[in-house]
CSV table of C-alpha atoms in Angstrom, one decimal:
chain,number,residue,atom,x,y,z
K,11,MET,CA,7.0,24.4,-0.6
K,12,GLN,CA,4.7,22.9,2.4
K,13,TYR,CA,2.9,19.6,2.3
K,14,PHE,CA,-0.8,20.9,1.6
K,15,GLU,CA,0.8,23.5,-1.4
K,16,VAL,CA,2.5,20.1,-3.1
K,17,ILE,CA,-0.7,18.3,-3.0
K,18,LYS,CA,-2.6,21.5,-4.6
K,19,GLU,CA,-0.2,21.9,-7.1
K,20,VAL,CA,-0.1,18.1,-8.1
K,21,SER,CA,-3.4,18.0,-8.1
K,22,ARG,CA,-3.9,20.8,-10.6
K,23,ILE,CA,-2.1,18.3,-12.8
K,24,LEU,CA,-3.8,14.9,-12.8
K,25,THR,CA,-7.4,14.3,-13.9
K,26,TYR,CA,-10.0,13.3,-11.7
K,27,SER,CA,-9.6,9.7,-11.6
K,28,GLU,CA,-6.1,9.8,-10.7
K,29,GLN,CA,-6.8,12.0,-8.0
K,30,ASN,CA,-9.5,9.3,-6.9
K,31,ALA,CA,-7.1,7.0,-7.2
K,32,LEU,CA,-4.4,8.2,-5.0
K,33,ALA,CA,-6.5,9.3,-2.7
K,34,LYS,CA,-7.7,5.8,-2.2
K,35,ILE,CA,-4.1,4.8,-2.3
K,36,ASP,CA,-3.3,7.4,0.6
K,37,ASP,CA,-7.0,5.9,2.7
K,38,LEU,CA,-5.3,2.1,2.0
K,39,MET,CA,-1.9,2.9,3.5
K,40,ASN,CA,-2.6,5.6,6.4
K,41,THR,CA,-6.2,2.4,7.3
K,42,TYR,CA,-4.2,-0.8,6.6
K,43,CYS,CA,-0.3,-0.4,6.2
K,44,ASN,CA,1.3,2.0,8.3
K,45,GLN,CA,1.0,0.2,11.5
K,46,CYS,CA,0.5,-3.3,10.1
K,47,PRO,CA,1.9,-5.7,12.3
K,48,ILE,CA,2.8,-8.4,9.3
K,49,LYS,CA,5.0,-5.7,7.5
K,50,THR,CA,6.7,-4.9,10.4
K,51,ARG,CA,7.8,-8.3,11.8
K,52,LEU,CA,8.8,-9.3,7.8
K,53,ARG,CA,10.8,-6.1,8.0
K,54,LYS,CA,12.8,-6.9,11.2
K,55,LEU,CA,13.2,-10.6,10.4
K,56,GLU,CA,13.8,-10.7,6.6
K,57,GLY,CA,13.9,-6.9,5.4
K,58,LYS,CA,12.9,-4.3,3.5
K,59,THR,CA,12.5,-5.8,0.1
K,60,LYS,CA,11.6,-9.2,1.5
K,61,ALA,CA,8.3,-7.3,3.0
K,62,HIS,CA,7.8,-5.2,0.2
K,63,HIS,CA,7.1,-8.3,-2.1
K,64,PHE,CA,4.5,-9.9,0.4
K,65,CYS,CA,3.1,-6.7,0.3
K,66,ILE,CA,2.6,-6.6,-3.3
K,67,ASN,CA,2.1,-9.9,-4.0
K,68,GLU,CA,0.6,-11.9,-1.2
K,69,CYS,CA,-1.2,-9.1,1.0
K,70,SER,CA,-4.7,-8.0,-0.9
K,71,ILE,CA,-4.7,-4.3,0.4
K,72,GLY,CA,-1.3,-4.4,-1.3
K,73,LYS,CA,-2.9,-5.4,-4.8
K,74,GLU,CA,-5.4,-3.8,-4.8
K,75,ILE,CA,-3.1,-0.7,-3.8
K,76,LYS,CA,-0.9,-2.1,-7.3
K,77,GLN,CA,-3.9,-2.1,-9.0
K,78,LEU,CA,-4.6,1.2,-8.7
K,79,GLY,CA,-1.0,2.6,-8.7
K,80,ASN,CA,-1.3,0.7,-12.4
K,81,GLU,CA,-4.4,2.9,-12.9
K,82,LEU,CA,-1.9,6.5,-12.3
K,83,GLN,CA,0.5,5.1,-15.7
């Protein structure tokens, strides 16, 4: 199954607000996180776990993503 087919299938299962939250998370990740120099540096110096904890607990974008993720539960 192709990526876009999976997304279509998932979108049939999720509510509109859940789809909206996923779209916001995806946008934030693509805009800020994927090329984040802080995350890259922390991963290199301290490992994936420490970088992940920084992103979730310290970074304003990570906190917003975490909040949106909580809406999906």
